[in-house]
Amino acid sequence: MNNRPLYWFPLGILAVIAGLTFWLQFVVQSPRANIFSKDRHIADYIIEQFSVSRTNLAGQLIYTLHADHAEHFLDDDTTTLLKPHLIAHDDHQGSADVRAKQGFVTAKGKEVDFIGNVVLVRDAHDEQGPLTLTTEYLVAIPDARVVRTNKLVHVVGKSIQMTAGGLELDNQTRILRLTNKVKARYEPIK
């Protein structure tokens, strides 16, 4: 009987292990090995029909952020949004409702950037009525209840129409600051 296959079998297994070892060393040292490292901007999770809410200590709703699609990135802790919709709730000052084509949430959710066909409607509970703002870019700071832009903005209210090169709206103090090439038409409320 021929015993040569018994000798070749262990040698074959050693050759396969050696080949796998060389392959593994090549893969680990190649430039593509860092595809999932912290230096790469790759989404670590994706959410469809994204929704998040924030409440105060009494459990009252402060704001809600919705989006059709959200992608979170681990390297810089940011999130991109498709069709974001932010609703800031305030029983006394009125709510603010912001919508856009795209959005971007900074690390820890401190700011939300709205990009493309941005529409903000501030539903005031007073004689001035609602205020509608349209622009191409808007930064919202939900915890401070402030929105601002440095792009062309159109503001329309019950008795006023304005355009400006930028603005800042503080929903708590109800102060609207317009900057750069401001044009306004005001009709007193009767």
Coordinates of C-alpha atoms in Angstrom, one line a residue:
M1 CA 0.0 0.0 0.0
N2 CA 1.2 3.5 -0.9
N3 CA 1.4 5.9 2.1
R4 CA 2.4 9.0 0.2
P5 CA -1.1 10.7 0.4
L6 CA -0.8 10.6 4.2
Y7 CA 2.4 12.7 4.0
W8 CA 1.1 15.2 1.4
F9 CA -2.2 16.0 3.3
P10 CA -0.6 17.7 6.3
L11 CA 1.9 19.5 3.9
G12 CA -1.1 20.7 1.9
I13 CA -2.9 22.1 4.9
L14 CA 0.3 23.9 6.0
A15 CA 0.6 25.4 2.5
V16 CA -3.0 26.7 2.6
I17 CA -2.4 28.2 6.1
A18 CA 0.8 29.8 4.9
G19 CA -1.0 31.2 1.9
L20 CA -3.8 32.6 4.0
T21 CA -1.3 34.2 6.3
F22 CA 0.4 36.0 3.5
W23 CA -2.9 37.1 2.0
L24 CA -4.1 38.4 5.4
Q25 CA -0.9 40.4 5.9
F26 CA -1.3 41.9 2.4
V27 CA -4.9 42.9 3.1
V28 CA -4.1 44.5 6.5
Q29 CA -1.2 46.5 5.1
S30 CA -2.9 47.6 1.9
P31 CA -4.2 51.2 1.6
R32 CA -7.8 49.9 1.3
A33 CA -7.5 48.2 4.7
N34 CA -8.5 51.6 6.3
I35 CA -11.9 51.7 4.6
F36 CA -13.7 51.6 8.0
S37 CA -11.2 53.7 10.0
K38 CA -12.2 56.9 11.7
D39 CA -10.6 59.0 8.9
R40 CA -13.2 57.9 6.4
H41 CA -16.6 59.6 5.9
I42 CA -18.8 56.6 5.7
A43 CA -22.3 56.3 7.1
D44 CA -22.4 54.0 10.1
Y45 CA -26.2 53.9 10.1
I46 CA -29.1 54.9 7.9
I47 CA -32.7 55.5 9.0
E48 CA -35.8 55.8 6.8
Q49 CA -38.6 58.0 8.1
F50 CA -36.4 59.5 10.8
S51 CA -38.1 61.3 13.7
V52 CA -36.6 62.7 17.0
S53 CA -38.2 64.9 19.6
R54 CA -36.9 67.0 22.6
T55 CA -38.9 67.8 25.7
N56 CA -38.2 70.0 28.7
L57 CA -37.9 68.7 32.3
A58 CA -41.7 69.0 32.7
G59 CA -42.2 66.7 29.7
Q60 CA -43.5 69.4 27.4
L61 CA -42.5 69.1 23.7
I62 CA -39.9 71.7 22.6
Y63 CA -39.3 70.6 19.1
T64 CA -39.6 67.7 16.7
L65 CA -37.3 66.9 13.7
H66 CA -38.5 64.6 10.9
A67 CA -36.8 63.5 7.7
D68 CA -37.6 61.0 4.9
H69 CA -34.0 59.7 5.1
A70 CA -31.1 60.2 7.6
E71 CA -27.5 59.0 7.4
H72 CA -25.2 59.4 10.4
F73 CA -21.4 59.6 10.0
L74 CA -19.2 58.3 12.8
D75 CA -16.0 60.2 11.9
D76 CA -17.5 63.6 12.7
D77 CA -20.8 62.7 14.4
T78 CA -22.9 64.5 11.8
T79 CA -26.1 63.5 10.1
T80 CA -27.4 64.3 6.6
L81 CA -31.2 64.5 6.1
L82 CA -33.5 64.2 3.0
K83 CA -36.6 66.4 3.2
P84 CA -36.1 67.6 6.8
H85 CA -39.0 69.1 8.7
L86 CA -38.4 70.9 12.1
I87 CA -41.3 72.0 14.2
A88 CA -40.5 74.2 17.2
H89 CA -43.4 74.2 19.7
D90 CA -44.2 77.2 21.9
D91 CA -47.7 77.8 23.3
H92 CA -47.1 81.4 24.0
Q93 CA -44.9 82.7 21.1
G94 CA -46.4 80.4 18.4
S95 CA -44.7 77.5 16.6
A96 CA -42.1 77.7 13.9
D97 CA -42.3 75.1 11.1
V98 CA -39.2 74.7 8.8
R99 CA -39.0 72.5 5.7
A100 CA -36.3 72.0 3.0
K101 CA -35.0 69.6 0.4
Q102 CA -31.9 68.6 2.4
G103 CA -30.5 69.1 5.8
F104 CA -27.4 68.7 7.9
V105 CA -27.2 68.2 11.6
T106 CA -23.9 69.1 13.3
A107 CA -22.3 67.0 16.1
K108 CA -24.5 66.6 19.2
G109 CA -27.4 68.1 17.3
K110 CA -26.6 71.7 18.2
E111 CA -27.4 73.1 14.7
V112 CA -29.6 72.0 11.8
D113 CA -28.7 73.4 8.4
F114 CA -31.6 73.5 5.9
I115 CA -30.6 73.6 2.2
G116 CA -32.7 74.1 -0.9
N117 CA -36.2 75.5 -1.1
V118 CA -36.3 76.4 2.6
V119 CA -39.7 77.5 3.9
L120 CA -40.3 78.7 7.5
V121 CA -43.7 79.5 8.8
R122 CA -44.0 81.2 12.2
D123 CA -47.5 80.8 13.4
A124 CA -47.8 83.8 15.8
H125 CA -50.6 84.0 18.3
D126 CA -51.2 87.7 17.9
E127 CA -52.8 90.2 15.6
Q128 CA -49.7 90.1 13.2
G129 CA -50.6 86.6 12.2
P130 CA -48.3 84.0 10.6
L131 CA -45.0 85.0 9.1
T132 CA -43.6 83.0 6.1
L133 CA -39.9 83.1 5.2
T134 CA -38.4 81.6 2.1
T135 CA -34.7 81.2 1.2
E136 CA -32.1 78.7 -0.1
Y137 CA -30.2 78.2 3.1
L138 CA -31.1 78.5 6.8
V139 CA -29.4 77.5 10.0
A140 CA -31.6 76.6 13.0
I141 CA -30.3 76.5 16.6
P142 CA -33.3 74.6 18.1
D143 CA -32.3 74.9 21.8
A144 CA -31.9 78.7 21.5
R145 CA -35.0 79.0 19.2
V146 CA -32.9 81.0 16.7
V147 CA -32.7 80.8 12.9
R148 CA -30.4 82.7 10.6
T149 CA -29.2 82.9 7.0
N150 CA -26.7 84.9 5.0
K151 CA -28.6 84.2 1.7
L152 CA -31.4 86.2 0.0
V153 CA -34.6 85.8 2.0
H154 CA -38.2 86.8 1.4
V155 CA -40.5 87.4 4.3
V156 CA -44.2 87.8 4.0
G157 CA -46.7 88.5 6.8
K158 CA -50.2 89.8 7.2
S159 CA -49.2 93.4 6.7
I160 CA -45.6 93.3 5.5
Q161 CA -43.4 92.0 2.6
M162 CA -39.6 92.1 2.9
T163 CA -36.5 91.0 1.1
A164 CA -33.0 91.0 2.5
G165 CA -29.5 89.6 2.0
G166 CA -29.7 87.8 5.4
L167 CA -31.6 87.6 8.6
E168 CA -31.7 86.4 12.2
L169 CA -35.0 85.5 13.9
D170 CA -35.2 84.9 17.6
N171 CA -38.5 83.2 18.3
Q172 CA -38.2 83.7 22.1
T173 CA -37.7 87.5 22.0
R174 CA -39.6 87.8 18.7
I175 CA -36.9 90.0 17.2
L176 CA -36.3 89.8 13.5
R177 CA -33.0 91.3 12.3
L178 CA -32.6 91.9 8.6
T179 CA -29.2 92.6 7.0
N180 CA -27.8 93.6 3.6
K181 CA -30.0 95.3 0.9
V182 CA -33.2 95.3 2.9
K183 CA -36.4 96.2 1.1
A184 CA -39.7 96.3 2.9
R185 CA -43.4 97.3 2.3
Y186 CA -45.5 97.7 5.4
E187 CA -49.2 98.3 5.7
P188 CA -50.5 99.0 9.2
I189 CA -52.9 96.5 10.7
K190 CA -56.4 97.8 10.7

